[in-house]
CSV table of C-alpha atoms and ligand atoms in Angstrom, one decimal:
chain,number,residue,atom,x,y,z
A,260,UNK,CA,0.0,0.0,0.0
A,261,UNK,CA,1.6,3.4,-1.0
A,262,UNK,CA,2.3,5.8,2.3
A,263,UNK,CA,2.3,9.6,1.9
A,264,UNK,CA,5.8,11.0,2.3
A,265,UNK,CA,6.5,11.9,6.1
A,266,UNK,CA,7.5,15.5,5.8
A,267,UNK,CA,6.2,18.0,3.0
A,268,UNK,CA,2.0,17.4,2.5
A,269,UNK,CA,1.5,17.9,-1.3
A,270,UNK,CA,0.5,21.7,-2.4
A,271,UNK,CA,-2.7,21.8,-3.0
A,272,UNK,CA,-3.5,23.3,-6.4
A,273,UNK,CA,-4.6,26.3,-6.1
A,274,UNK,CA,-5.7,28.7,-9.0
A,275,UNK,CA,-3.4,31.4,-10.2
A,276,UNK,CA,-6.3,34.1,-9.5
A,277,UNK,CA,-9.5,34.1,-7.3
A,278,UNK,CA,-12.0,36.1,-6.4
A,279,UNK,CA,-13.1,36.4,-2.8
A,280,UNK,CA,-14.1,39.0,-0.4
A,281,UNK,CA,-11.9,40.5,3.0
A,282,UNK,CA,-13.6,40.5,6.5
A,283,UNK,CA,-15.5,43.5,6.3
A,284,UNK,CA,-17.1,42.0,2.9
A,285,UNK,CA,-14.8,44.0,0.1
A,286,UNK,CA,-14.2,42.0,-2.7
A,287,UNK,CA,-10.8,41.0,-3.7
A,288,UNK,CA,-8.8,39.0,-6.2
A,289,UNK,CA,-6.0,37.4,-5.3
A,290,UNK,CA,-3.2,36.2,-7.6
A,291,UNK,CA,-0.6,33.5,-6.8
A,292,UNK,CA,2.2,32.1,-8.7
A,293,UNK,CA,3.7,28.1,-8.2
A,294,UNK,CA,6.7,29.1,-5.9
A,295,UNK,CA,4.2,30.3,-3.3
A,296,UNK,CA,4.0,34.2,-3.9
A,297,UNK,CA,0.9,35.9,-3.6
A,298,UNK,CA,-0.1,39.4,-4.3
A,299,UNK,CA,-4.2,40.7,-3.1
A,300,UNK,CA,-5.9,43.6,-5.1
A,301,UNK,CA,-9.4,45.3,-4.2
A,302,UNK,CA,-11.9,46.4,-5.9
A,303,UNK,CA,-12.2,49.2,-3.9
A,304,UNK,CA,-9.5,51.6,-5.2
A,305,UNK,CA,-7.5,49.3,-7.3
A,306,UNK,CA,-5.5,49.0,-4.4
A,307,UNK,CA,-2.8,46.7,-3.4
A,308,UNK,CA,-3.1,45.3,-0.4
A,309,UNK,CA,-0.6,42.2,-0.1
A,310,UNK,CA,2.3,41.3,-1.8
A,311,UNK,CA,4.1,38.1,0.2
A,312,UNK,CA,6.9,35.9,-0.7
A,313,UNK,CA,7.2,32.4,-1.4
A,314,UNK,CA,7.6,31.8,3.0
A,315,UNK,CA,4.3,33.8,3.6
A,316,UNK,CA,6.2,36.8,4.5
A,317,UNK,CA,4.4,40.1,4.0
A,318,UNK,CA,6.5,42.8,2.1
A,319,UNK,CA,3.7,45.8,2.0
A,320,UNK,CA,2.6,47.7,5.0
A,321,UNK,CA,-0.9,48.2,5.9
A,322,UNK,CA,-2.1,49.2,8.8
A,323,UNK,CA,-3.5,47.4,11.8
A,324,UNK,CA,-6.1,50.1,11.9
A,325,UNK,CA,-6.6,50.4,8.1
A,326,UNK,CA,-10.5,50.8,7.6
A,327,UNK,CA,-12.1,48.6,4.7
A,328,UNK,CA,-15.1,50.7,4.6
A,329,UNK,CA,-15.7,52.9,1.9
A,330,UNK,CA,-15.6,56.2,1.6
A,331,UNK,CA,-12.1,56.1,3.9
A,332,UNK,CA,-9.7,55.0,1.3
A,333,UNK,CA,-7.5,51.7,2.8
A,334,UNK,CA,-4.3,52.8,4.6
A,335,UNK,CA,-1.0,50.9,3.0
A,336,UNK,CA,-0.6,48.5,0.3
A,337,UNK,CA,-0.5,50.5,-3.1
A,338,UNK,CA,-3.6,53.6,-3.2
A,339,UNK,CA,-3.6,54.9,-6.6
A,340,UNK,CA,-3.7,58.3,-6.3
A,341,UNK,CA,-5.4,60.1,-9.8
A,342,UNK,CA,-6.3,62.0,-10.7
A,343,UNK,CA,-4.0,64.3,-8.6
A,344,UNK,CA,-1.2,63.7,-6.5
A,345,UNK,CA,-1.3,64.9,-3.0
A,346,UNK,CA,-2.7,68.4,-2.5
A,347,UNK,CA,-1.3,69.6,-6.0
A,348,UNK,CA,-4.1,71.3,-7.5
A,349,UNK,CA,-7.7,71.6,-6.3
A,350,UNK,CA,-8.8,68.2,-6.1
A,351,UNK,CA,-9.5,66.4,-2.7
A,352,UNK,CA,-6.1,64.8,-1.6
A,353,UNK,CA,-4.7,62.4,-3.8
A,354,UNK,CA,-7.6,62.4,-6.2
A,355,UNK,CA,-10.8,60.1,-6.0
A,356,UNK,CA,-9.2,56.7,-7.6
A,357,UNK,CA,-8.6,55.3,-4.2
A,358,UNK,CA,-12.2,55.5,-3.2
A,359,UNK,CA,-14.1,54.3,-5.9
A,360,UNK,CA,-15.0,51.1,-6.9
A,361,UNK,CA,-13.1,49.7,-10.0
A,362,UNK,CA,-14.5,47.1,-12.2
A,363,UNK,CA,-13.2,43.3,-13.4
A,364,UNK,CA,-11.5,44.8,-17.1
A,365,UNK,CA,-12.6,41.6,-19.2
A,366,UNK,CA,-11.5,42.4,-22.2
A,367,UNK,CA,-8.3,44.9,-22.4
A,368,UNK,CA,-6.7,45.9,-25.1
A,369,UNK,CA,-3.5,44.1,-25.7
A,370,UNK,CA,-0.8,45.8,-24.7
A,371,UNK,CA,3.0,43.9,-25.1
A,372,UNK,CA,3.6,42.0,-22.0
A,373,UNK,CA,5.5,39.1,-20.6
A,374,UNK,CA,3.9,35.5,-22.0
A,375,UNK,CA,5.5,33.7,-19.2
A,376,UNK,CA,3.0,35.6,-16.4
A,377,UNK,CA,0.2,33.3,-15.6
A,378,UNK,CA,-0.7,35.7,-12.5
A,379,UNK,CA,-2.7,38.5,-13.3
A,380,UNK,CA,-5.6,40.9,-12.7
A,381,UNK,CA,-6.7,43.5,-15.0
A,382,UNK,CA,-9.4,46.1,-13.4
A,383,UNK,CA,-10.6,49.4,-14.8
A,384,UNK,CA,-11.8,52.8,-13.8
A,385,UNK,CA,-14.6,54.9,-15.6
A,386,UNK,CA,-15.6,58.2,-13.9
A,387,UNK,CA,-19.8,58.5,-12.6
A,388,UNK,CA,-21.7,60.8,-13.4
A,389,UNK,CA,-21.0,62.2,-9.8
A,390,UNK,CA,-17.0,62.6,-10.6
A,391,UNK,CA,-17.7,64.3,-13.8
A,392,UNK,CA,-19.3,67.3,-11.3
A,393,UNK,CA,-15.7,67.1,-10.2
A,394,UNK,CA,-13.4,66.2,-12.6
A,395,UNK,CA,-15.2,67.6,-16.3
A,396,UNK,CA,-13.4,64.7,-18.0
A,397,UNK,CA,-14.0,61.0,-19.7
A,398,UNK,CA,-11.7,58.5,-19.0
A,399,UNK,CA,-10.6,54.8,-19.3
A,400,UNK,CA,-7.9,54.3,-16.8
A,401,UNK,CA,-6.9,50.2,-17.4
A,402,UNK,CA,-4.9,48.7,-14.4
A,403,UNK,CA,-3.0,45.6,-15.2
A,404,UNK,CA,-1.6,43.6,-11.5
A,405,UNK,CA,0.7,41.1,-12.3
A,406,UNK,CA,2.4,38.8,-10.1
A,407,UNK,CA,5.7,37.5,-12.2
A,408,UNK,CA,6.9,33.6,-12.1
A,409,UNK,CA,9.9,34.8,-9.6
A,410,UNK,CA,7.2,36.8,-7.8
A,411,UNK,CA,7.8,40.5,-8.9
A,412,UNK,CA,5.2,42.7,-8.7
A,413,UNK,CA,4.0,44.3,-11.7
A,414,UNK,CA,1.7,47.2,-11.8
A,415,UNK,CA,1.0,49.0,-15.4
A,416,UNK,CA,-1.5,52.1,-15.7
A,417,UNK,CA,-3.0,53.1,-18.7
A,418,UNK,CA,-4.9,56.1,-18.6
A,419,UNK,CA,-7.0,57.4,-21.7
A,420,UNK,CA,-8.8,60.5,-22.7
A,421,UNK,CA,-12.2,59.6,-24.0
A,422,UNK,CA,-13.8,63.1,-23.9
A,423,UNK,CA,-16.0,63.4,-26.7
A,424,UNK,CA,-15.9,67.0,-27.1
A,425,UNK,CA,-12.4,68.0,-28.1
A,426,UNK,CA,-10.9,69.0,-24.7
A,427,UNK,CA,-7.6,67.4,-23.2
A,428,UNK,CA,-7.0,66.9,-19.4
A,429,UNK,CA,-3.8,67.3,-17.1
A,430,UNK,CA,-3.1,65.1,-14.6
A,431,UNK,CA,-0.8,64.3,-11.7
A,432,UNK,CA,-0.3,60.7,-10.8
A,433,UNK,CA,1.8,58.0,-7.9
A,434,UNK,CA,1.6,54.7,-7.1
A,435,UNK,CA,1.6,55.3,-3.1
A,436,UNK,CA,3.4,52.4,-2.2
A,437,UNK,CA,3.7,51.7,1.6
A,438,UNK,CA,6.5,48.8,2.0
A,439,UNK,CA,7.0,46.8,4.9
A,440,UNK,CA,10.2,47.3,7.0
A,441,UNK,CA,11.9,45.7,10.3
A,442,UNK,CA,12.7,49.1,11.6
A,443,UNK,CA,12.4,52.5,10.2
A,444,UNK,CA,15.9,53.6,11.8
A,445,UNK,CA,17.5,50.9,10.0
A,446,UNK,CA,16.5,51.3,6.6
A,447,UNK,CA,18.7,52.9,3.9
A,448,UNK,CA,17.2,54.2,0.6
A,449,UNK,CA,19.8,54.5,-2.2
A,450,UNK,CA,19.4,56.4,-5.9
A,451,UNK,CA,17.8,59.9,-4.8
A,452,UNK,CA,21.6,61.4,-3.7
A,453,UNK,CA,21.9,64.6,-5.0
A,454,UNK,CA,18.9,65.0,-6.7
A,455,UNK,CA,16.2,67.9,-6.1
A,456,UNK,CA,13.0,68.0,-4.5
A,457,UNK,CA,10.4,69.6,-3.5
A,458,UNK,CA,9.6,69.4,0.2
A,459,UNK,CA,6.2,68.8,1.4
A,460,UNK,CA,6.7,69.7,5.0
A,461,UNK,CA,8.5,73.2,4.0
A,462,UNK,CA,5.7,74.8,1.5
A,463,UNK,CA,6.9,72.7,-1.3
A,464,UNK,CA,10.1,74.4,-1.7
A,465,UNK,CA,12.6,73.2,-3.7
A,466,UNK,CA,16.0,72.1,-2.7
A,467,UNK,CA,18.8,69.7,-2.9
A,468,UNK,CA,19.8,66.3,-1.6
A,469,UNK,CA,23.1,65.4,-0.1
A,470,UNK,CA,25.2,62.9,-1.4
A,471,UNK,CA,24.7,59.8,0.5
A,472,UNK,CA,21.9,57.5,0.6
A,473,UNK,CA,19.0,58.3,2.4
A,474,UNK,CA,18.3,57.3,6.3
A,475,UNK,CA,15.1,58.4,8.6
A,476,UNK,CA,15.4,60.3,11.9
A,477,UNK,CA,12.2,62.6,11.9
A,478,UNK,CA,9.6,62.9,9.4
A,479,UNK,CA,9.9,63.3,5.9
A,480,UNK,CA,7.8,64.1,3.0
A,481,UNK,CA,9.6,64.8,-0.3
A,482,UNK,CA,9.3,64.7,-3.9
A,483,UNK,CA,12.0,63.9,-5.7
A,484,UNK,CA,12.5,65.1,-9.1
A,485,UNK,CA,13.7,63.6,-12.5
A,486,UNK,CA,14.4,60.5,-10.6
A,487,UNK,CA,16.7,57.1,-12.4
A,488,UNK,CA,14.3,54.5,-13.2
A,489,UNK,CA,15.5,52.0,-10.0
A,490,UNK,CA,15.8,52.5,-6.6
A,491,UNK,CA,17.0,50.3,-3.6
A,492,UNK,CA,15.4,50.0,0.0
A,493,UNK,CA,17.9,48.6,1.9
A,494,UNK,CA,16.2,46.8,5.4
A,495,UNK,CA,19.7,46.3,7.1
A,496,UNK,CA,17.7,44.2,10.3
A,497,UNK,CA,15.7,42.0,7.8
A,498,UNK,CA,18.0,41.3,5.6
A,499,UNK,CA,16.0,42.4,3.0
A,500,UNK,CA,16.4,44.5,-0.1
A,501,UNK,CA,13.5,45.9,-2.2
A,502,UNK,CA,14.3,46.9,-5.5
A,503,UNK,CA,12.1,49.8,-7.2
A,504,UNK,CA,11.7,49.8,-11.3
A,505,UNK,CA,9.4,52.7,-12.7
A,506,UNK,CA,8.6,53.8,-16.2
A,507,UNK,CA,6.8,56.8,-17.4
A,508,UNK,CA,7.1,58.2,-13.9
A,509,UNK,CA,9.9,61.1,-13.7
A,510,UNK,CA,9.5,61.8,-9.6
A,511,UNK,CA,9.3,59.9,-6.6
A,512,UNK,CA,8.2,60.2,-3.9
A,513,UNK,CA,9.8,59.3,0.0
A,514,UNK,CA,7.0,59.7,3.0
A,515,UNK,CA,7.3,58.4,6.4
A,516,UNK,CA,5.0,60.4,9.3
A,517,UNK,CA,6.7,59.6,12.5
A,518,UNK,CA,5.7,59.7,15.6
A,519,UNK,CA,3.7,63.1,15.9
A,520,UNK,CA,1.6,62.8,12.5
A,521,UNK,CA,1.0,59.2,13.5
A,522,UNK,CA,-0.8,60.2,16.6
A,523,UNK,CA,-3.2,62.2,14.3
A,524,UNK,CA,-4.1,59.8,11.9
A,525,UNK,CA,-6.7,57.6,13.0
A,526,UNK,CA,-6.3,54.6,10.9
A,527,UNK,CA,-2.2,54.2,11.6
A,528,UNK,CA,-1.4,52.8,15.2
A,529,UNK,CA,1.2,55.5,17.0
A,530,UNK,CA,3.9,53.3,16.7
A,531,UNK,CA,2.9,51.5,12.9
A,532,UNK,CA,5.6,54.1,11.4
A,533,UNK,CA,8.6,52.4,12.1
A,534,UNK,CA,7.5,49.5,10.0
A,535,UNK,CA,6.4,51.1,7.2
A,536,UNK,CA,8.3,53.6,4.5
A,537,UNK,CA,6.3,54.7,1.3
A,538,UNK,CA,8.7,55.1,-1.8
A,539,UNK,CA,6.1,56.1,-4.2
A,540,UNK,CA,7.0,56.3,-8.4
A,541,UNK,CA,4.9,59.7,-9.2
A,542,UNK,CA,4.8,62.4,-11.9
A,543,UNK,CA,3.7,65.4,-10.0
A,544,UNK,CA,5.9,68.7,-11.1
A,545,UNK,CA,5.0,67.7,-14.7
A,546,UNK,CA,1.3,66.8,-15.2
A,547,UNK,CA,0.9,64.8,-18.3
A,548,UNK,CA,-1.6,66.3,-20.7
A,549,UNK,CA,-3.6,64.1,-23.0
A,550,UNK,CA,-5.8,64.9,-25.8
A,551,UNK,CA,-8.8,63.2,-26.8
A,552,UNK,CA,-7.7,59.5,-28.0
A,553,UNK,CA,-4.4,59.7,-26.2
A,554,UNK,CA,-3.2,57.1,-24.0
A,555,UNK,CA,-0.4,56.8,-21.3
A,556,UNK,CA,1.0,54.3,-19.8
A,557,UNK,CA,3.2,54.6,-16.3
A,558,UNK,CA,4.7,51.1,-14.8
A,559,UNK,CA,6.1,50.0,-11.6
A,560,UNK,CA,8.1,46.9,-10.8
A,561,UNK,CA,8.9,45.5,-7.6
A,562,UNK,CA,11.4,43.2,-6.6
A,563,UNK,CA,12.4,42.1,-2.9
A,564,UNK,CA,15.4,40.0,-2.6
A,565,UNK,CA,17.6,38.7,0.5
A,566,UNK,CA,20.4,41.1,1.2
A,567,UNK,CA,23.6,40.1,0.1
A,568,UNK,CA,23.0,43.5,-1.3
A,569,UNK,CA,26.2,45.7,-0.8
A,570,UNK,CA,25.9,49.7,-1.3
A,571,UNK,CA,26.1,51.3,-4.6
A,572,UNK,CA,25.3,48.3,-6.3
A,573,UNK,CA,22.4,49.4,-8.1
A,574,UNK,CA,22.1,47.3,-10.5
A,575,UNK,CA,19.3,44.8,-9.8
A,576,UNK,CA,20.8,42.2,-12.2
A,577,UNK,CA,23.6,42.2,-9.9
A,578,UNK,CA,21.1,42.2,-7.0
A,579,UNK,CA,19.7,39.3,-8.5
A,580,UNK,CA,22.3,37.1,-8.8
A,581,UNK,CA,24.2,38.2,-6.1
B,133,LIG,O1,2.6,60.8,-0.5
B,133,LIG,C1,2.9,61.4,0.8
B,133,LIG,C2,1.6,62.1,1.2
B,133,LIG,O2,1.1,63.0,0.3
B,133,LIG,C3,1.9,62.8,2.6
B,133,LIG,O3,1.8,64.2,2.5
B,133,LIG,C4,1.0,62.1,3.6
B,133,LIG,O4,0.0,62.9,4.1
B,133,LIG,C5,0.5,60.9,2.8
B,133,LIG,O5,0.6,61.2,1.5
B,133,LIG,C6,-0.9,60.3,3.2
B,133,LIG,O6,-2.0,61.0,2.7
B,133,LIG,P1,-3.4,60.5,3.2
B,133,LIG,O7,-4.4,61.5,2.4
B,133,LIG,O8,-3.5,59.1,2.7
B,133,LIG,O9,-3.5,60.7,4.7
């Protein structure tokens, strides 16, 4: 008589996406690839929410106190902030994207991809009538999720103009990304030396950045400018590195609250900001301006990778193998 083996249970097969609801009844899909990585995106602002490696680890902050509730938009994972970025320009904060309800995309229009990702989601956002009376404008804005077979995290945006009347629209634009990290004090953020920004907590002035890689003391809210395409969050205690890949996204942006702002914000627990650090790919001092028909496309790839990851080396090829 055959005997199952003594030590690993066979994986059960489980489908590459699903679609399922959270707690407080949101619905969700979540994508998984065979080496065990996951990634969970909601409905409810496109958002984010969970992105683990292939030992169950979580890599994105969100908060113990996030609320799933509508109209509040969920605090960590990745909000999509559209159609404005921050309080740049008259908008409420960060836009309404994060707190609408995107649809299942059935049918996108190709776009040239990566045949070897079975893991993926594709939602879309159409304004209602009601965020016409605050945005004039017609829009398709297409999110792709994809969760690659080494478990990179792919997001692509594609955002079209489908007014019907002649008029093109400006927008601002980040992917908000809040990642998970051991200990705030111990993380090192490398590829934003010397570059300009424009500072959030001193009347978005503009100014320039020293020459060494980044570390936290206080609070910081800055927008880096004309940014390379990767950067490298270095989580000394966890051994960890994350490796951040943008395209179509010029700034980015570094926000951590500390322990004062914490206090005020009701869904973050006072001490939740040492784990977290958002390193956001954005285009914010240049709005892109699309006419009617026009289409853009930003993309953001993740990577997290064990540390063997030595300073300067910013090359994730080299991270890779190393
Ligand atoms: O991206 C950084 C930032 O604009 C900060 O100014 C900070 O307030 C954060 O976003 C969170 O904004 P929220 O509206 O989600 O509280």
């Amino acid at each position: 008589m055959a005997t199952a083996s003594s030590s690993t249970p066979p994986t059960p097969h489980l489908p590459s996406m699903e679609r399922t609801k959270g707690p407080t009844g949101l619905e969700k899909l979540v994508l998984r690839e065979s080496r065990g990585w996951s990634a969970e995106v909601h409905l409810y602002g496109g958002q984010v929410t969970s992105w683990k490696n292939d030992h169950g680890e979580e890599l994105l902050f969100v908060s113990s106190k996030a609320i799933f509730k509508p109209p509040k938009a969920i605090r960590g994972g990745i909000p999509i902030c559209f159609p404005q970025y921050g309080t740049h320009g008259n908008l409420e904060k960060h836009g309404f994207a994060r707190n609408r309800f995107w649809a299942i995309d059935d049918n996108p229009p190709p776009f040239p991809v990566n045949t070897a990702i079975k893991a993926f989601a594709d939602l879309i956002l159409k304004p209602s009538e009601e965020d016409t009376k605050i945005w004039p404008h017609s829009f398709e804005f297409r999110l792709r999720v994809a969760l690659a077979p080494g478990g990179d995290l792919i997001l692509t945006s594609r955002i079209r103009n489908t007014n019907i009347d002649g008029r093109p629209f400006s927008f601002t634009f980040a992917y908000h990304t809040c990642f998970s990290v051991s200990d705030i004090s111990e993380v090192r953020v490398e590829g934003l030396e010397t570059l300009d920004y424009l500072d959030n907590l001193n009347a978005k002035g503009r100014f320039t950045e020293q020459g060494d890689a980044i570390v936290f003391e206080a609070e910081i809210d800055k927008i880096y400018l004309d940014v390379p395409s990767k950067v490298a969050i270095i989580d000394h205690e966890k051994k960890r590195t994350y490796v951040l890949r943008k395209d179509g996204l010029p700034d980015t942006v570094l926000w951590n609250p500390w322990d004062k702002r914490s206090k005020i914000m009701q869904d973050l627990g006072d001490e939740e900001y040492k784990h977290m650090l958002c390193v956001e790919p954005a285009t914010v001092e240049k709005p892109i301006t699309l006419k009617p028909g026009e289409e853009w496309k930003g993309k953001m790839e993740l990577t997290a990778v064990p540390s063997s990851y030595c300073s300067g080396q910013l090359d994730p090829e080299k991270v890779l193998q190393g």
